Coordinates of C-alpha atoms in Angstrom, one line a residue:
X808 CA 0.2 -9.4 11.3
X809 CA 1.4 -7.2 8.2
X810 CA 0.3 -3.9 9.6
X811 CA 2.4 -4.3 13.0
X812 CA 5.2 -4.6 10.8
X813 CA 4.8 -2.3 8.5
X814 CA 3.8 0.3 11.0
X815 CA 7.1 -0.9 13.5
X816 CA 9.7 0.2 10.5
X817 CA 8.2 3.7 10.3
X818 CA 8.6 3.8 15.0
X819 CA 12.1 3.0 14.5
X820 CA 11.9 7.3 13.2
X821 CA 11.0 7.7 16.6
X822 CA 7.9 9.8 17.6
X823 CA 9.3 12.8 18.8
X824 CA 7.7 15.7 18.9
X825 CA 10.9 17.7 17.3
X826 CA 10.2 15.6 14.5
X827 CA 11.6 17.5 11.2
X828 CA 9.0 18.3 8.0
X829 CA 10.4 16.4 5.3
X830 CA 11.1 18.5 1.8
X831 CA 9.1 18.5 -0.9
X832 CA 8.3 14.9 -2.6
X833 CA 11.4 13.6 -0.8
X834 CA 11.5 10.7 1.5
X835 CA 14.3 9.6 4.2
X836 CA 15.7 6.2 4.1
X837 CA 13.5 4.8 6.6
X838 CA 10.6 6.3 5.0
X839 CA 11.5 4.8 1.6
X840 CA 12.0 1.4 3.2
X841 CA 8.3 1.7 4.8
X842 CA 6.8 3.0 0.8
X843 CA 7.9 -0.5 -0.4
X844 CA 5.9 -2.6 1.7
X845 CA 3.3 -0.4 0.8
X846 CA 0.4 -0.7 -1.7
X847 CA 0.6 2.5 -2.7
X848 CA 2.2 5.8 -2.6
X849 CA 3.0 7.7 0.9
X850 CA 1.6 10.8 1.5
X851 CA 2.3 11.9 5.0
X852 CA 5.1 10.9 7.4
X853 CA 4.1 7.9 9.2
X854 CA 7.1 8.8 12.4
X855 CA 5.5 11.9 13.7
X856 CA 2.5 12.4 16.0
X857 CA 3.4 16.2 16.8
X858 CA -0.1 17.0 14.9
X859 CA -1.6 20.4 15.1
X860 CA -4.7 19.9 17.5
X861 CA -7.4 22.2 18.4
X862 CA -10.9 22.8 20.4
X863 CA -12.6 24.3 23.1
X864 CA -12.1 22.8 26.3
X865 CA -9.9 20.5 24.9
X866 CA -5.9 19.5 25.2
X867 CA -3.7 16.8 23.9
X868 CA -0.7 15.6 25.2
X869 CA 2.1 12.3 24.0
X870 CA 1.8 9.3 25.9
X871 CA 4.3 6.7 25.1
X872 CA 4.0 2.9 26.6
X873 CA 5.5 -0.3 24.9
X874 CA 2.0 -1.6 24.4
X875 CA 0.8 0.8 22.4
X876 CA 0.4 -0.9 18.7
X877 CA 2.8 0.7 16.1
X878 CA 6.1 2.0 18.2
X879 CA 4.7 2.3 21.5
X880 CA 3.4 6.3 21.1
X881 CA 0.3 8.0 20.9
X882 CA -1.8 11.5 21.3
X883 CA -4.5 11.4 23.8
X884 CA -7.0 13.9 22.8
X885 CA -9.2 15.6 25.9
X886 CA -12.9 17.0 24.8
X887 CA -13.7 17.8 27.6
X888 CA -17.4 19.3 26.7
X889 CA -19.3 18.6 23.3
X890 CA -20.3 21.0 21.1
X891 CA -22.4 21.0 18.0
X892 CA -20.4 20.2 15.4
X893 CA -17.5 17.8 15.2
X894 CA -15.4 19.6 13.4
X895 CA -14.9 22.3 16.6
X896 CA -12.2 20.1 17.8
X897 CA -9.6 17.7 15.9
X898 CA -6.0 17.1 14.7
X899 CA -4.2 17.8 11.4
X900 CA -2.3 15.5 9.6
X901 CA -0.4 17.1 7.6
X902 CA 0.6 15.6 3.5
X903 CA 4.3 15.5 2.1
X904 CA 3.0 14.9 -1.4
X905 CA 0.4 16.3 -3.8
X906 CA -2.5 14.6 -4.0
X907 CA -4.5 15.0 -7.4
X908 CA -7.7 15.1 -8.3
X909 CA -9.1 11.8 -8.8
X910 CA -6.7 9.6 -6.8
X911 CA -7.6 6.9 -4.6
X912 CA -6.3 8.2 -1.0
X913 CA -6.3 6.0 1.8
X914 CA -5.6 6.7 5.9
X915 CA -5.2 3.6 8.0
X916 CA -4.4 4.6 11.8
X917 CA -4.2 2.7 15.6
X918 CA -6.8 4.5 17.8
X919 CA -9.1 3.6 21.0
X920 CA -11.5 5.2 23.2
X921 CA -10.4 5.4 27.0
X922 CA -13.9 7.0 27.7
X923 CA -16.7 8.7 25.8
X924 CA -20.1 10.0 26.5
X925 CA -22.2 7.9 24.4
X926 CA -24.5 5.0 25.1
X927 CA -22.0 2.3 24.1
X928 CA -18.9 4.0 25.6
X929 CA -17.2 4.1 22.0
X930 CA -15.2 7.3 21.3
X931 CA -16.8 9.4 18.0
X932 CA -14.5 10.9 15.3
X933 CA -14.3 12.0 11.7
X934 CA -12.0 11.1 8.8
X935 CA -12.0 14.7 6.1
X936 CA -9.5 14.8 3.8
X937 CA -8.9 18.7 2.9
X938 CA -6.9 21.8 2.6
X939 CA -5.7 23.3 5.5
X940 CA -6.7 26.7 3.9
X941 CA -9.9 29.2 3.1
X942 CA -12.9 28.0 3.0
X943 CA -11.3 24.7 4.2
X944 CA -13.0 23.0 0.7
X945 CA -12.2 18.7 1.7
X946 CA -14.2 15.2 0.8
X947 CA -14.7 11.7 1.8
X948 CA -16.2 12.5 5.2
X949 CA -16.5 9.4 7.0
X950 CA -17.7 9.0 10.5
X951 CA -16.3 6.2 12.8
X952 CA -16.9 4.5 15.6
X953 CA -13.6 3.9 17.8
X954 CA -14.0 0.7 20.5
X955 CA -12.1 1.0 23.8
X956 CA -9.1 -1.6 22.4
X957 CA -6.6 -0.9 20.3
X958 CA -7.7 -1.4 16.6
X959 CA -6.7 -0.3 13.0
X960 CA -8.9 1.8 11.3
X961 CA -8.6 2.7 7.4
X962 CA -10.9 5.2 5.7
X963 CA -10.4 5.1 1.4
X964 CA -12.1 7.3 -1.0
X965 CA -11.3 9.0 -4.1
X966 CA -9.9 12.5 -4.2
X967 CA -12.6 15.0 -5.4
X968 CA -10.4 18.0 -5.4
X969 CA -6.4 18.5 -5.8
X970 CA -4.4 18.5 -2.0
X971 CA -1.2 20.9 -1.8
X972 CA 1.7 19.4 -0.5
X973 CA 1.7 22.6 1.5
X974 CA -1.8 22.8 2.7
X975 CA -3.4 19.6 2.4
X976 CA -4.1 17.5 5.7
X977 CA -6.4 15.2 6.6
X978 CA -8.4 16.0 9.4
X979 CA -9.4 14.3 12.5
X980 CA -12.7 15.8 13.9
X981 CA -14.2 14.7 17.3
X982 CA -15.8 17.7 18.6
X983 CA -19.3 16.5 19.5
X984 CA -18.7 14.1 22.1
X985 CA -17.4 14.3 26.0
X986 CA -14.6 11.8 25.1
X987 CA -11.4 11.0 25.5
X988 CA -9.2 9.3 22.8
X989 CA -6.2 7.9 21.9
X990 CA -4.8 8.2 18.1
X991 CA -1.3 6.3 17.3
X992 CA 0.8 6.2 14.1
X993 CA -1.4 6.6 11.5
X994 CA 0.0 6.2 7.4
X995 CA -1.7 7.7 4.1
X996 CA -1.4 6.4 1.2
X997 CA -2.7 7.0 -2.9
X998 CA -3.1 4.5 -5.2
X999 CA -4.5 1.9 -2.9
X1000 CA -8.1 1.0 -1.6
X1001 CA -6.3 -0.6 1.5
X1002 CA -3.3 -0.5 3.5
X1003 CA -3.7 -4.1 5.1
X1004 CA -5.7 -6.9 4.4
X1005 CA -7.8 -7.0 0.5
X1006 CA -9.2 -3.9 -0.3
X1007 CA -12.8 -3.8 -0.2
X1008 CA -15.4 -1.7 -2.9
X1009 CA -17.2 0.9 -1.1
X1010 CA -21.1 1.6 -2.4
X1011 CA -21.4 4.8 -3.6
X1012 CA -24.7 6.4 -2.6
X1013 CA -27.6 6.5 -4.8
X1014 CA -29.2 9.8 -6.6
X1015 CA -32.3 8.8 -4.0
X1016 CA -32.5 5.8 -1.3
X1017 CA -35.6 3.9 -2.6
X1018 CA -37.6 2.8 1.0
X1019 CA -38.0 -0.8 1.3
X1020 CA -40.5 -2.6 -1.0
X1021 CA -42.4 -3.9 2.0
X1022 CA -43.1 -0.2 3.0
X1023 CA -45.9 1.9 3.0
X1024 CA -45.8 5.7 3.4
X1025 CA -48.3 7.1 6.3
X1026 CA -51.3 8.6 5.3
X1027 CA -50.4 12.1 7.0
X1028 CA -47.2 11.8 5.1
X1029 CA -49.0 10.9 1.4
X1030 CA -47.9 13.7 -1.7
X1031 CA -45.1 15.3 0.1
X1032 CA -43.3 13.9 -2.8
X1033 CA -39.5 11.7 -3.0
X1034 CA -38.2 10.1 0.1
X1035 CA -34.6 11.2 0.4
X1036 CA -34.0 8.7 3.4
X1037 CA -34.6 5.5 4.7
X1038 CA -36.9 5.8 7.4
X1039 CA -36.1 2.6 9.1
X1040 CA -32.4 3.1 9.6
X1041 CA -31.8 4.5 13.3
X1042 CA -28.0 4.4 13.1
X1043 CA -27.6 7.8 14.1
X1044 CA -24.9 9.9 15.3
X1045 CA -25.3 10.4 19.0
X1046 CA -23.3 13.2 21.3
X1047 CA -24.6 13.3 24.7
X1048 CA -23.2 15.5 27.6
X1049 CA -21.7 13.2 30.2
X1050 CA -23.6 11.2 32.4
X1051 CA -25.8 13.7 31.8
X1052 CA -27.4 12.3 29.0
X1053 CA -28.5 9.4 27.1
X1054 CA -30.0 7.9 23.8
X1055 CA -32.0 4.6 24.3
X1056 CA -33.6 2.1 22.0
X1057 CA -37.0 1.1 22.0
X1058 CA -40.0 -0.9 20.7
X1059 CA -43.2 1.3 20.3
X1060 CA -46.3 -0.5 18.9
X1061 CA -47.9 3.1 19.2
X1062 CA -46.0 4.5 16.1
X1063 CA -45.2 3.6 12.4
X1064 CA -42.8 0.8 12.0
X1065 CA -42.5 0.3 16.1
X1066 CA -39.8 1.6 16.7
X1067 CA -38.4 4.7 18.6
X1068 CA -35.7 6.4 20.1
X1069 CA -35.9 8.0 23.6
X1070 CA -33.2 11.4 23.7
X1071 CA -33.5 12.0 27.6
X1072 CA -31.5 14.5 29.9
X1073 CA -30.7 13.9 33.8
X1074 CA -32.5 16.6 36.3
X1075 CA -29.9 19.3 38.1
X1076 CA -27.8 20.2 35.3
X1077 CA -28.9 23.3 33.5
X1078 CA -26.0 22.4 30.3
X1079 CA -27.1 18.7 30.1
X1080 CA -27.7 18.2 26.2
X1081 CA -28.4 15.3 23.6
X1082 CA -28.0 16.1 19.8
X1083 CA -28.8 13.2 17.0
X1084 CA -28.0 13.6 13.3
X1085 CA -29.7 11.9 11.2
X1086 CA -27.3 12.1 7.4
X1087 CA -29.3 12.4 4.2
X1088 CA -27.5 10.1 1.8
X1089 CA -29.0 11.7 -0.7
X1090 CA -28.3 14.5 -3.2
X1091 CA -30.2 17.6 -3.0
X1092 CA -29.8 20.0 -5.8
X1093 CA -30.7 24.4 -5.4
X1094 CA -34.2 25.4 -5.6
X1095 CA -35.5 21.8 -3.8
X1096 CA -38.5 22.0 -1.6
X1097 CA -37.9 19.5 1.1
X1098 CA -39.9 18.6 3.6
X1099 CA -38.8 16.8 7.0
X1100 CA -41.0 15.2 8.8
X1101 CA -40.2 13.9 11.9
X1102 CA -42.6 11.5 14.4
X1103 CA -42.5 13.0 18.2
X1104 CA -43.8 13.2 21.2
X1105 CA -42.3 14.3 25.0
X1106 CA -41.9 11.5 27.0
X1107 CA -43.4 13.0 30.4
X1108 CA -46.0 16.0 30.3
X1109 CA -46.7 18.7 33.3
X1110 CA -50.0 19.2 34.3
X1111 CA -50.9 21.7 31.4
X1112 CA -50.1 18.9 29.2
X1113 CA -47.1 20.1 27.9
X1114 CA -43.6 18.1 28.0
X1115 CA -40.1 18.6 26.9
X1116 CA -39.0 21.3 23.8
X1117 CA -37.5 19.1 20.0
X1118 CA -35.1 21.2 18.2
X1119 CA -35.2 20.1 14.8
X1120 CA -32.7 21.5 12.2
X1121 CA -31.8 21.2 8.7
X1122 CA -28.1 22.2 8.4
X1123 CA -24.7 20.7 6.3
X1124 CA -22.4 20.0 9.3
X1125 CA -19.0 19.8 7.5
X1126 CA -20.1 23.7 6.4
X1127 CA -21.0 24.6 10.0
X1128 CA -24.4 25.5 7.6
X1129 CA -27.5 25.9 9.0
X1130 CA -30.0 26.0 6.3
X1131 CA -33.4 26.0 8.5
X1132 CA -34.6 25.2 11.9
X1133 CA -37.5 25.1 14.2
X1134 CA -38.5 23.9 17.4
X1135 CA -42.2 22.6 19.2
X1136 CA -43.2 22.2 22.7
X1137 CA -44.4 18.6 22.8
X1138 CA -47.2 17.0 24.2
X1139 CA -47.7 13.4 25.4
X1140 CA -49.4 11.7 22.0
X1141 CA -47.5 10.8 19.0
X1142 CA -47.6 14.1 16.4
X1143 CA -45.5 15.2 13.2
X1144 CA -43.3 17.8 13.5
X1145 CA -42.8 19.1 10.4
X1146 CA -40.2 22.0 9.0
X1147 CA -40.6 23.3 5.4
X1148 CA -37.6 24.9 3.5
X1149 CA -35.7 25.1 0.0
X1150 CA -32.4 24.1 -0.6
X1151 CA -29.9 27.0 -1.3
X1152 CA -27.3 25.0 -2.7
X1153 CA -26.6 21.7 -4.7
X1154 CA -26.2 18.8 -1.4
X1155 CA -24.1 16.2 -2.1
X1156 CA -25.5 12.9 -1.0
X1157 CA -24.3 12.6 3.5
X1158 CA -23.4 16.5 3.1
X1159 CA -26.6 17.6 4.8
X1160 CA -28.2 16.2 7.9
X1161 CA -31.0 16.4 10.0
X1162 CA -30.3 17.6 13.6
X1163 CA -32.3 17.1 16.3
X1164 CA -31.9 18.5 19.7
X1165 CA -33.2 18.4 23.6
X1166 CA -31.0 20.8 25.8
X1167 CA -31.9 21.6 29.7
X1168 CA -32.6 19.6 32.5
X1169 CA -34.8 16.8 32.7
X1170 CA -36.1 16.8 29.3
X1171 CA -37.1 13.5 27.5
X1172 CA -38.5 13.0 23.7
X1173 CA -39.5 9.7 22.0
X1174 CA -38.4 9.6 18.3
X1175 CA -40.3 7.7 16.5
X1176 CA -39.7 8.0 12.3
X1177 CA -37.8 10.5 10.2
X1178 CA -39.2 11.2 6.8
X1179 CA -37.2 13.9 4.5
X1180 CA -38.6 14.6 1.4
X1181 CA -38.3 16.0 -2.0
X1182 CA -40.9 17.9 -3.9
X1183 CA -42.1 16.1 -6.8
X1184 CA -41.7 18.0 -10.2
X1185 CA -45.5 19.2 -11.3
X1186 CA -47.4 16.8 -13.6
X1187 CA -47.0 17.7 -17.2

């Protein structure tokens, strides 16, 4: 297999964590060897692992075993309670070389999830490339799904700012689950769409995700204007607080499209918690009215017919931005939860998000449909 060799040459540096920063645009020997079975140009230094890491509740430490893919060394990373946002714990890598502004920049890595908080036991983190400086500006957030074998990863995108040889990283962000992970050599490259294997085109998002052609927009929902989302996809991101909560799947003939998702926390634990994001691949520009409209209802109800309390925010997580929120009691029927606001800033398409949220004991919400929407322009 190409990358074990490739990533073997850069091992024989040795992962140490008294590693020396290499100078300016200069490579070592081995280094140089490594550059020339790549496709590209290197960007960071492959041999060390001694990464900046960060978070509350959270350590890393070096674990080194001859089975480990790449030179037989690793971090493991320790969240050992989720937050909000991802980005409240992570790992730098840091670049050797400049990066300009409209490069293709590549970061292919070994990683695996030993255990995570999430319904299908895989680990949760987030590729940013960025400067390692005020107000942190960075692009090509991708979000990944890490199994609990060993297995390469690559995120590619094209460089939307200049990075600093000095200050520009790319970040690992894994904040929002109870997890713990394991992240091995990892290699950046410019120049390329791929370390290993043929390089594949990535879509780029659309202005607007036109809904399917078979669909047909509730009544209740009729002249709230563009749909920004695609109602059907329930790929959400998921952070739940260990064994303590849970996402779950589920047919519904009772709602629109017949399909929900039950967000549901365990009695006795007064911090249990379950957050899902719902990305808007759309762009949003300043002075939107948008609309989200979200299908709800609590999945048990007390005797005053009241259930569980929805969160429901409107926020750009890579900002830590929260742009709008609300919250509703529930009751036990199906109803719209809706929460009205105008966009303060231009959005790039996945920069903002819809977060919803159940936190306390023995709460439970069916999700059915998530509808955000932008104002139509008034008729001429």
């Amino acid at each position: 297999m190409v990358v074990l060799r490739i990533l073997r040459i850069a091992a024989a540096v040795a992962l140490a964590a008294s590693a020396v920063p290499l100078a300016a645009q200069s490579l070592s020997p081995e280094l140089k060897a490594l550059e020339e079975q790549l496709p590209g140009t290197l960007v960071n230094d492959p041999s060390r692992i001694d990464w900046d890491s960060y978070g509350p509740e959270f350590y890393a430490e070096s674990i080194k075993d001859d089975s480990i893919p790449g030179g037989g060394a690793a971090r493991r990373f320790h969240v050992n309670q989720a937050t909000e946002f991802i980005y409240t714990a992570g790992t730098n890598i840091p670049l050797i070389r400049s990066v300009k502004r409209g490069d293709t920049i590549t970061i292919g890595f070994w990683a695996r999830t030993v255990e995570a908080a999430t319904p299908d036991g895989k680990g949760v983190l987030r590729v940013r490339f960025q400067e390692d400086s005020p107000p942190y500006p960075g692009f090509g957030e991708e979000t990944l799904s890490i199994g609990t074998e060993w297995g390469w990863y690559e995120v590619t995108t094209t460089a939307e700012q200049a990075l600093s040889r000095k200050t520009g990283i790319v970040a690992l962000q894994f904040g929002r689950t109870k997890q713990v992970l394991e992240i091995g050599q990892a290699i950046v490259i410019t120049g390329a769409g791929s370390i290993v294997g043929k390089a594949v085109p990535k879509p780029q998002p659309q202005a607007v995700i036109e809904p399917p052609k078979s669909f047909v927009l509730p009544k209740p929902l009729q002249g709230l204007g563009t749909v920004l989302n695609d109602p059907f996809d329930r790929d959400w991101i998921v952070a739940a607080s260990a064994d303590s909560g849970s996402a779950e799947g589920r047919d519904d003939s009772t709602i629109w499209f017949g399909k929900a998702t039950r967000l549901a926390t365990t009695p006795g634990d007064p911090a249990a918690a379950v957050d899902a994001l719902v990305t808007i691949n759309s762009a949003i520009a300043a002075g939107d009215d948008i609309t989200i409209a979200v299908a709800a209802k609590s999945a048990e109800v007390g005797e005053d017919g009241k259930g569980s309390t929805l969160g429901l925010r409107f926020i750009a997580p890579a900002a830590a931005e929260l742009m709008s929120e609300s919250s509703i009691k529930l009751g036990g029927n199906w109803q719209l939860v809706r929460l009205a606001t105008k966009a303060k800033r231009d959005l790039r398409p996945g920069e903002a998000a819809v977060a919803l949220r159940i936190d306390g004991p023995a709460q439970g919400v069916d999700i059915g449909p998530v509808f955000v929407f932008k104002a139509d322009p008034p008729a001429q």
